[in-house]
Amino acid sequence: DRQLNHLSLARSKRDAYSHLVKQSRLPCDASRRTVMPSCDVAKYYSLPRLRVSPTSQVFSTQLRCRMFGIVDEKTDKSVLYVWSELSARCGSSAICSMFHRYINSRIYRWERPCSLVFQFDNCPGQNKNQNVMRFFAYLLLLFPNNLESIQVNFMIPGHTKFSPDRHFAFARNSLRDVQIESPSRLEELLAAHVSSVASQWLEEISRLRYGAFADWNTFLGSTIDGNISGLRDLFTMSLSR
């Protein structure tokens, strides 16, 4: 019974996600628009990645590079942020820094007022935590004339693939059998791919360095009061002014 209930919930969440994607691609009226970004973190890249694997005498440990993708479901195009573990760990502060960068560069292009509908996986260390929820509340205060509401949807554990996974697969296929010596080389290869077949799905590639990440956890903890009780058991949340 427990497995059947889980499968039923997974199916209903998948149907809801598919419905939201279809709704986001419909023509919108002039007074209101819903923007639906789907977001996920890809499995890390270990660099350097060489055609001939070196022995442990050459590299005692490899540098891990992460990739965070945000897909605008209306256009089905993504923005990829790439950074190394030397710049920031993959936690809620890093996720908030990339969200701030993404929204701040696009919000004035969107019709006003707009509603944001985020789709995430269910990872508590990166997405499903109090700091990210405080960040969304802060966005409503930061852009009172641009944002009307924010809805956050989480895929259930063991969910099927969604748009960011498909775009990560495109990125990995473009890097297959390619020698990558450093994070800057990884950025170059992905940027070169933007001007080729990737232009169909990739809008922007950006490599983030140390200065691009802020300590959002400390700032939000002192700015936004309150916690959402039972957050781990919730799969849909709405915030509005």
PDB file of C-alpha atoms in Angstrom:
ATOM      1  CA  ASP A   1       0.000   0.000   0.000  1.00  0.00           C
ATOM      2  CA  ARG A   2       2.815   2.380   0.826  1.00  0.00           C
ATOM      3  CA  GLN A   3       4.444   1.818  -2.564  1.00  0.00           C
ATOM      4  CA  LEU A   4       1.134   2.262  -4.368  1.00  0.00           C
ATOM      5  CA  ASN A   5       0.495   5.518  -2.512  1.00  0.00           C
ATOM      6  CA  HIS A   6       3.974   6.743  -3.464  1.00  0.00           C
ATOM      7  CA  LEU A   7       3.418   5.846  -7.137  1.00  0.00           C
ATOM      8  CA  SER A   8       0.052   7.568  -7.093  1.00  0.00           C
ATOM      9  CA  LEU A   9       1.564  10.714  -5.585  1.00  0.00           C
ATOM     10  CA  ALA A  10       4.426  10.630  -8.107  1.00  0.00           C
ATOM     11  CA  ARG A  11       1.944  10.353 -10.973  1.00  0.00           C
ATOM     12  CA  SER A  12      -0.179  13.217  -9.694  1.00  0.00           C
ATOM     13  CA  LYS A  13       2.878  15.462  -9.220  1.00  0.00           C
ATOM     14  CA  ARG A  14       4.092  14.587 -12.714  1.00  0.00           C
ATOM     15  CA  ASP A  15       0.674  15.429 -14.188  1.00  0.00           C
ATOM     16  CA  ALA A  16       0.647  18.723 -12.265  1.00  0.00           C
ATOM     17  CA  TYR A  17       4.130  19.572 -13.555  1.00  0.00           C
ATOM     18  CA  SER A  18       3.139  18.777 -17.168  1.00  0.00           C
ATOM     19  CA  HIS A  19       0.024  20.935 -16.802  1.00  0.00           C
ATOM     20  CA  LEU A  20       2.048  23.878 -15.458  1.00  0.00           C
ATOM     21  CA  VAL A  21       4.522  23.587 -18.360  1.00  0.00           C
ATOM     22  CA  LYS A  22       1.658  23.694 -20.880  1.00  0.00           C
ATOM     23  CA  GLN A  23       0.110  26.668 -19.091  1.00  0.00           C
ATOM     24  CA  SER A  24       3.415  28.561 -19.101  1.00  0.00           C
ATOM     25  CA  ARG A  25       3.622  28.272 -22.901  1.00  0.00           C
ATOM     26  CA  LEU A  26       0.166  29.673 -23.564  1.00  0.00           C
ATOM     27  CA  PRO A  27      -0.154  33.292 -24.745  1.00  0.00           C
ATOM     28  CA  CYS A  28      -0.585  35.590 -21.749  1.00  0.00           C
ATOM     29  CA  ASP A  29      -2.657  38.730 -21.394  1.00  0.00           C
ATOM     30  CA  ALA A  30      -0.977  42.119 -21.257  1.00  0.00           C
ATOM     31  CA  SER A  31      -1.612  42.697 -17.570  1.00  0.00           C
ATOM     32  CA  ARG A  32      -0.154  39.523 -16.071  1.00  0.00           C
ATOM     33  CA  ARG A  33       2.367  36.819 -16.794  1.00  0.00           C
ATOM     34  CA  THR A  34       3.442  33.606 -15.103  1.00  0.00           C
ATOM     35  CA  VAL A  35       7.119  32.709 -15.404  1.00  0.00           C
ATOM     36  CA  MET A  36       8.014  29.089 -14.656  1.00  0.00           C
ATOM     37  CA  PRO A  37      11.701  28.358 -14.024  1.00  0.00           C
ATOM     38  CA  SER A  38      12.643  24.720 -13.377  1.00  0.00           C
ATOM     39  CA  CYS A  39      15.929  24.330 -11.507  1.00  0.00           C
ATOM     40  CA  ASP A  40      18.367  21.597 -10.577  1.00  0.00           C
ATOM     41  CA  VAL A  41      22.023  20.913  -9.780  1.00  0.00           C
ATOM     42  CA  ALA A  42      23.896  18.515 -12.059  1.00  0.00           C
ATOM     43  CA  LYS A  43      26.281  15.838 -10.889  1.00  0.00           C
ATOM     44  CA  TYR A  44      29.744  17.335 -10.430  1.00  0.00           C
ATOM     45  CA  TYR A  45      32.516  17.218 -13.030  1.00  0.00           C
ATOM     46  CA  SER A  46      35.904  16.042 -11.784  1.00  0.00           C
ATOM     47  CA  LEU A  47      38.754  17.995 -13.419  1.00  0.00           C
ATOM     48  CA  PRO A  48      41.121  17.621 -15.071  1.00  0.00           C
ATOM     49  CA  ARG A  49      39.404  15.106 -17.305  1.00  0.00           C
ATOM     50  CA  LEU A  50      42.043  13.646 -19.595  1.00  0.00           C
ATOM     51  CA  ARG A  51      41.783  11.113 -22.396  1.00  0.00           C
ATOM     52  CA  VAL A  52      44.456   9.022 -20.691  1.00  0.00           C
ATOM     53  CA  SER A  53      43.699   8.579 -17.005  1.00  0.00           C
ATOM     54  CA  PRO A  54      46.742   9.577 -14.910  1.00  0.00           C
ATOM     55  CA  THR A  55      47.859   7.617 -11.896  1.00  0.00           C
ATOM     56  CA  SER A  56      47.289   8.754  -8.322  1.00  0.00           C
ATOM     57  CA  GLN A  57      50.941   9.864  -8.274  1.00  0.00           C
ATOM     58  CA  VAL A  58      49.984  12.735 -10.609  1.00  0.00           C
ATOM     59  CA  PHE A  59      46.702  13.859  -8.981  1.00  0.00           C
ATOM     60  CA  SER A  60      46.052  12.977  -5.359  1.00  0.00           C
ATOM     61  CA  THR A  61      42.581  14.532  -5.689  1.00  0.00           C
ATOM     62  CA  GLN A  62      40.618  16.158  -8.503  1.00  0.00           C
ATOM     63  CA  LEU A  63      38.855  19.519  -8.535  1.00  0.00           C
ATOM     64  CA  ARG A  64      35.078  19.264  -8.502  1.00  0.00           C
ATOM     65  CA  CYS A  65      33.065  21.594 -10.713  1.00  0.00           C
ATOM     66  CA  ARG A  66      29.308  21.981 -10.292  1.00  0.00           C
ATOM     67  CA  MET A  67      26.624  23.063 -12.728  1.00  0.00           C
ATOM     68  CA  PHE A  68      23.309  24.701 -11.816  1.00  0.00           C
ATOM     69  CA  GLY A  69      20.667  24.915 -14.509  1.00  0.00           C
ATOM     70  CA  ILE A  70      17.572  27.132 -14.674  1.00  0.00           C
ATOM     71  CA  VAL A  71      15.154  26.347 -17.516  1.00  0.00           C
ATOM     72  CA  ASP A  72      12.490  28.848 -18.558  1.00  0.00           C
ATOM     73  CA  GLU A  73       9.664  26.462 -19.401  1.00  0.00           C
ATOM     74  CA  LYS A  74       8.004  28.967 -21.733  1.00  0.00           C
ATOM     75  CA  THR A  75      10.987  29.130 -24.084  1.00  0.00           C
ATOM     76  CA  ASP A  76      12.528  25.753 -23.119  1.00  0.00           C
ATOM     77  CA  LYS A  77      15.930  27.446 -22.903  1.00  0.00           C
ATOM     78  CA  SER A  78      18.306  27.239 -19.990  1.00  0.00           C
ATOM     79  CA  VAL A  79      20.920  29.282 -18.200  1.00  0.00           C
ATOM     80  CA  LEU A  80      23.836  27.246 -16.861  1.00  0.00           C
ATOM     81  CA  TYR A  81      26.035  28.447 -14.016  1.00  0.00           C
ATOM     82  CA  VAL A  82      29.371  26.672 -13.576  1.00  0.00           C
ATOM     83  CA  TRP A  83      31.646  26.990 -10.547  1.00  0.00           C
ATOM     84  CA  SER A  84      34.335  25.027  -8.752  1.00  0.00           C
ATOM     85  CA  GLU A  85      34.512  23.906  -5.132  1.00  0.00           C
ATOM     86  CA  LEU A  86      37.255  26.514  -4.642  1.00  0.00           C
ATOM     87  CA  SER A  87      34.642  29.266  -5.133  1.00  0.00           C
ATOM     88  CA  ALA A  88      31.750  27.936  -3.045  1.00  0.00           C
ATOM     89  CA  ARG A  89      30.253  24.753  -1.739  1.00  0.00           C
ATOM     90  CA  CYS A  90      26.954  23.610  -3.199  1.00  0.00           C
ATOM     91  CA  GLY A  91      24.668  24.842  -0.427  1.00  0.00           C
ATOM     92  CA  SER A  92      21.708  27.160  -0.015  1.00  0.00           C
ATOM     93  CA  SER A  93      23.844  30.349  -0.094  1.00  0.00           C
ATOM     94  CA  ALA A  94      25.252  29.388  -3.496  1.00  0.00           C
ATOM     95  CA  ILE A  95      21.766  28.561  -4.800  1.00  0.00           C
ATOM     96  CA  CYS A  96      20.410  31.921  -3.577  1.00  0.00           C
ATOM     97  CA  SER A  97      23.346  33.757  -5.177  1.00  0.00           C
ATOM     98  CA  MET A  98      22.575  32.208  -8.555  1.00  0.00           C
ATOM     99  CA  PHE A  99      18.843  32.867  -8.222  1.00  0.00           C
ATOM    100  CA  HIS A 100      19.548  36.516  -7.419  1.00  0.00           C
ATOM    101  CA  ARG A 101      21.820  36.807 -10.430  1.00  0.00           C
ATOM    102  CA  TYR A 102      19.244  35.164 -12.707  1.00  0.00           C
ATOM    103  CA  ILE A 103      16.192  37.106 -11.558  1.00  0.00           C
ATOM    104  CA  ASN A 104      17.974  40.466 -11.296  1.00  0.00           C
ATOM    105  CA  SER A 105      19.081  40.190 -14.932  1.00  0.00           C
ATOM    106  CA  ARG A 106      15.630  39.261 -16.254  1.00  0.00           C
ATOM    107  CA  ILE A 107      12.879  40.670 -14.090  1.00  0.00           C
ATOM    108  CA  TYR A 108      12.699  43.988 -15.941  1.00  0.00           C
ATOM    109  CA  ARG A 109      12.106  42.141 -19.229  1.00  0.00           C
ATOM    110  CA  TRP A 110       9.068  40.329 -17.846  1.00  0.00           C
ATOM    111  CA  GLU A 111       5.586  41.817 -18.016  1.00  0.00           C
ATOM    112  CA  ARG A 112       4.446  43.378 -14.758  1.00  0.00           C
ATOM    113  CA  PRO A 113       3.208  42.204 -12.405  1.00  0.00           C
ATOM    114  CA  CYS A 114       4.364  38.630 -12.881  1.00  0.00           C
ATOM    115  CA  SER A 115       4.096  35.486 -10.809  1.00  0.00           C
ATOM    116  CA  LEU A 116       6.994  33.056 -10.462  1.00  0.00           C
ATOM    117  CA  VAL A 117       6.349  29.316 -10.302  1.00  0.00           C
ATOM    118  CA  PHE A 118       9.533  27.441  -9.389  1.00  0.00           C
ATOM    119  CA  GLN A 119       9.985  23.724  -9.893  1.00  0.00           C
ATOM    120  CA  PHE A 120      12.702  21.968  -7.850  1.00  0.00           C
ATOM    121  CA  ASP A 121      13.853  18.535  -6.931  1.00  0.00           C
ATOM    122  CA  ASN A 122      13.492  17.510  -3.288  1.00  0.00           C
ATOM    123  CA  CYS A 123      17.066  18.062  -2.028  1.00  0.00           C
ATOM    124  CA  PRO A 124      16.958  19.635   1.476  1.00  0.00           C
ATOM    125  CA  GLY A 125      20.618  20.703   1.495  1.00  0.00           C
ATOM    126  CA  GLN A 126      20.297  22.845  -1.640  1.00  0.00           C
ATOM    127  CA  ASN A 127      16.675  23.768  -2.366  1.00  0.00           C
ATOM    128  CA  LYS A 128      14.210  22.639   0.274  1.00  0.00           C
ATOM    129  CA  ASN A 129      15.326  24.584   3.324  1.00  0.00           C
ATOM    130  CA  GLN A 130      14.450  27.649   5.374  1.00  0.00           C
ATOM    131  CA  ASN A 131      17.121  29.861   3.799  1.00  0.00           C
ATOM    132  CA  VAL A 132      15.815  29.430   0.245  1.00  0.00           C
ATOM    133  CA  MET A 133      12.240  30.073   1.425  1.00  0.00           C
ATOM    134  CA  ARG A 134      13.419  33.250   3.183  1.00  0.00           C
ATOM    135  CA  PHE A 135      15.138  34.292  -0.041  1.00  0.00           C
ATOM    136  CA  PHE A 136      11.866  34.039  -1.982  1.00  0.00           C
ATOM    137  CA  ALA A 137      10.128  36.138   0.668  1.00  0.00           C
ATOM    138  CA  TYR A 138      12.955  38.680   0.324  1.00  0.00           C
ATOM    139  CA  LEU A 139      12.412  38.805  -3.461  1.00  0.00           C
ATOM    140  CA  LEU A 140       8.813  39.916  -2.933  1.00  0.00           C
ATOM    141  CA  LEU A 141      10.103  42.774  -0.767  1.00  0.00           C
ATOM    142  CA  LEU A 142      12.907  43.620  -3.186  1.00  0.00           C
ATOM    143  CA  PHE A 143      10.694  43.831  -6.296  1.00  0.00           C
ATOM    144  CA  PRO A 144       7.265  45.011  -5.027  1.00  0.00           C
ATOM    145  CA  ASN A 145       6.243  46.426  -8.428  1.00  0.00           C
ATOM    146  CA  ASN A 146       7.438  43.456 -10.462  1.00  0.00           C
ATOM    147  CA  LEU A 147       6.564  40.353  -8.463  1.00  0.00           C
ATOM    148  CA  GLU A 148       3.031  39.547  -7.402  1.00  0.00           C
ATOM    149  CA  SER A 149       3.511  36.063  -5.986  1.00  0.00           C
ATOM    150  CA  ILE A 150       5.922  33.121  -5.859  1.00  0.00           C
ATOM    151  CA  GLN A 151       4.899  29.480  -5.880  1.00  0.00           C
ATOM    152  CA  VAL A 152       7.424  26.746  -5.108  1.00  0.00           C
ATOM    153  CA  ASN A 153       6.812  23.138  -6.174  1.00  0.00           C
ATOM    154  CA  PHE A 154       9.026  20.220  -5.190  1.00  0.00           C
ATOM    155  CA  MET A 155       9.218  16.933  -7.041  1.00  0.00           C
ATOM    156  CA  ILE A 156       8.787  13.983  -4.702  1.00  0.00           C
ATOM    157  CA  PRO A 157      11.761  11.689  -3.894  1.00  0.00           C
ATOM    158  CA  GLY A 158      12.435   9.264  -6.723  1.00  0.00           C
ATOM    159  CA  HIS A 159      10.735  11.543  -9.272  1.00  0.00           C
ATOM    160  CA  THR A 160      11.023  11.079 -13.016  1.00  0.00           C
ATOM    161  CA  LYS A 161      13.213  13.404 -15.060  1.00  0.00           C
ATOM    162  CA  PHE A 162      12.218  16.994 -15.760  1.00  0.00           C
ATOM    163  CA  SER A 163      13.522  19.765 -18.031  1.00  0.00           C
ATOM    164  CA  PRO A 164      16.861  20.511 -16.276  1.00  0.00           C
ATOM    165  CA  ASP A 165      17.835  16.824 -16.478  1.00  0.00           C
ATOM    166  CA  ARG A 166      17.263  16.857 -20.236  1.00  0.00           C
ATOM    167  CA  HIS A 167      19.396  19.969 -20.642  1.00  0.00           C
ATOM    168  CA  PHE A 168      22.170  18.534 -18.471  1.00  0.00           C
ATOM    169  CA  ALA A 169      22.197  15.532 -20.800  1.00  0.00           C
ATOM    170  CA  PHE A 170      22.630  17.890 -23.770  1.00  0.00           C
ATOM    171  CA  ALA A 171      25.586  19.533 -22.010  1.00  0.00           C
ATOM    172  CA  ARG A 172      27.218  16.213 -21.143  1.00  0.00           C
ATOM    173  CA  ASN A 173      26.821  14.962 -24.705  1.00  0.00           C
ATOM    174  CA  SER A 174      28.554  18.090 -25.994  1.00  0.00           C
ATOM    175  CA  LEU A 175      31.516  17.362 -23.684  1.00  0.00           C
ATOM    176  CA  ARG A 176      31.775  13.662 -24.418  1.00  0.00           C
ATOM    177  CA  ASP A 177      35.281  12.443 -25.342  1.00  0.00           C
ATOM    178  CA  VAL A 178      36.689  15.959 -24.856  1.00  0.00           C
ATOM    179  CA  GLN A 179      39.759  16.670 -22.759  1.00  0.00           C
ATOM    180  CA  ILE A 180      39.024  19.276 -20.061  1.00  0.00           C
ATOM    181  CA  GLU A 181      41.978  20.566 -18.096  1.00  0.00           C
ATOM    182  CA  SER A 182      40.408  23.342 -15.996  1.00  0.00           C
ATOM    183  CA  PRO A 183      37.146  25.153 -15.122  1.00  0.00           C
ATOM    184  CA  SER A 184      37.962  27.898 -17.653  1.00  0.00           C
ATOM    185  CA  ARG A 185      38.310  25.240 -20.356  1.00  0.00           C
ATOM    186  CA  LEU A 186      34.938  23.779 -19.352  1.00  0.00           C
ATOM    187  CA  GLU A 187      33.379  27.228 -19.700  1.00  0.00           C
ATOM    188  CA  GLU A 188      35.024  27.723 -23.127  1.00  0.00           C
ATOM    189  CA  LEU A 189      33.693  24.430 -24.439  1.00  0.00           C
ATOM    190  CA  LEU A 190      30.154  25.123 -23.272  1.00  0.00           C
ATOM    191  CA  ALA A 191      30.279  28.722 -24.556  1.00  0.00           C
ATOM    192  CA  ALA A 192      31.436  27.491 -27.964  1.00  0.00           C
ATOM    193  CA  HIS A 193      28.518  25.091 -27.950  1.00  0.00           C
ATOM    194  CA  VAL A 194      26.099  28.005 -27.457  1.00  0.00           C
ATOM    195  CA  SER A 195      26.819  29.281 -30.960  1.00  0.00           C
ATOM    196  CA  SER A 196      26.248  25.854 -32.496  1.00  0.00           C
ATOM    197  CA  VAL A 197      23.457  23.339 -31.954  1.00  0.00           C
ATOM    198  CA  ALA A 198      23.103  24.369 -28.308  1.00  0.00           C
ATOM    199  CA  SER A 199      21.463  27.633 -29.353  1.00  0.00           C
ATOM    200  CA  GLN A 200      18.270  25.591 -29.592  1.00  0.00           C
ATOM    201  CA  TRP A 201      18.253  24.962 -25.833  1.00  0.00           C
ATOM    202  CA  LEU A 202      20.996  27.019 -24.148  1.00  0.00           C
ATOM    203  CA  GLU A 203      20.517  30.749 -23.632  1.00  0.00           C
ATOM    204  CA  GLU A 204      23.551  31.563 -21.488  1.00  0.00           C
ATOM    205  CA  ILE A 205      26.575  29.936 -19.853  1.00  0.00           C
ATOM    206  CA  SER A 206      28.291  31.715 -17.002  1.00  0.00           C
ATOM    207  CA  ARG A 207      31.266  30.683 -14.901  1.00  0.00           C
ATOM    208  CA  LEU A 208      31.025  32.036 -11.372  1.00  0.00           C
ATOM    209  CA  ARG A 209      34.097  32.814  -9.290  1.00  0.00           C
ATOM    210  CA  TYR A 210      34.510  33.415  -5.577  1.00  0.00           C
ATOM    211  CA  GLY A 211      33.255  37.025  -5.605  1.00  0.00           C
ATOM    212  CA  ALA A 212      29.954  36.014  -7.234  1.00  0.00           C
ATOM    213  CA  PHE A 213      28.733  34.226  -4.097  1.00  0.00           C
ATOM    214  CA  ALA A 214      27.259  36.041  -1.098  1.00  0.00           C
ATOM    215  CA  ASP A 215      26.595  34.798   2.414  1.00  0.00           C
ATOM    216  CA  TRP A 216      22.838  34.784   1.998  1.00  0.00           C
ATOM    217  CA  ASN A 217      22.264  32.531   5.004  1.00  0.00           C
ATOM    218  CA  THR A 218      23.605  35.153   7.436  1.00  0.00           C
ATOM    219  CA  PHE A 219      21.869  38.059   5.692  1.00  0.00           C
ATOM    220  CA  LEU A 220      18.468  36.370   5.443  1.00  0.00           C
ATOM    221  CA  GLY A 221      18.654  35.064   9.010  1.00  0.00           C
ATOM    222  CA  SER A 222      18.941  38.639  10.272  1.00  0.00           C
ATOM    223  CA  THR A 223      16.426  40.148   7.790  1.00  0.00           C
ATOM    224  CA  ILE A 224      13.513  37.706   7.445  1.00  0.00           C
ATOM    225  CA  ASP A 225      11.922  36.370  10.647  1.00  0.00           C
ATOM    226  CA  GLY A 226      10.148  33.067  11.088  1.00  0.00           C
ATOM    227  CA  ASN A 227      10.401  29.498   9.841  1.00  0.00           C
ATOM    228  CA  ILE A 228       8.047  27.283   7.852  1.00  0.00           C
ATOM    229  CA  SER A 229       7.067  24.417  10.130  1.00  0.00           C
ATOM    230  CA  GLY A 230       7.019  20.925   8.623  1.00  0.00           C
ATOM    231  CA  LEU A 231       8.892  22.080   5.522  1.00  0.00           C
ATOM    232  CA  ARG A 232      10.287  18.639   4.700  1.00  0.00           C
ATOM    233  CA  ASP A 233       6.788  17.204   4.363  1.00  0.00           C
ATOM    234  CA  LEU A 234       5.501  19.979   2.062  1.00  0.00           C
ATOM    235  CA  PHE A 235       5.625  19.787  -1.727  1.00  0.00           C
ATOM    236  CA  THR A 236       3.883  23.044  -2.707  1.00  0.00           C
ATOM    237  CA  MET A 237       4.187  26.487  -1.093  1.00  0.00           C
ATOM    238  CA  SER A 238       2.892  29.899  -2.106  1.00  0.00           C
ATOM    239  CA  LEU A 239       4.112  33.336  -1.043  1.00  0.00           C
ATOM    240  CA  SER A 240       2.403  36.608  -1.873  1.00  0.00           C
ATOM    241  CA  ARG A 241       2.498  40.226  -0.796  1.00  0.00           C
TER     242      ARG A 241
END
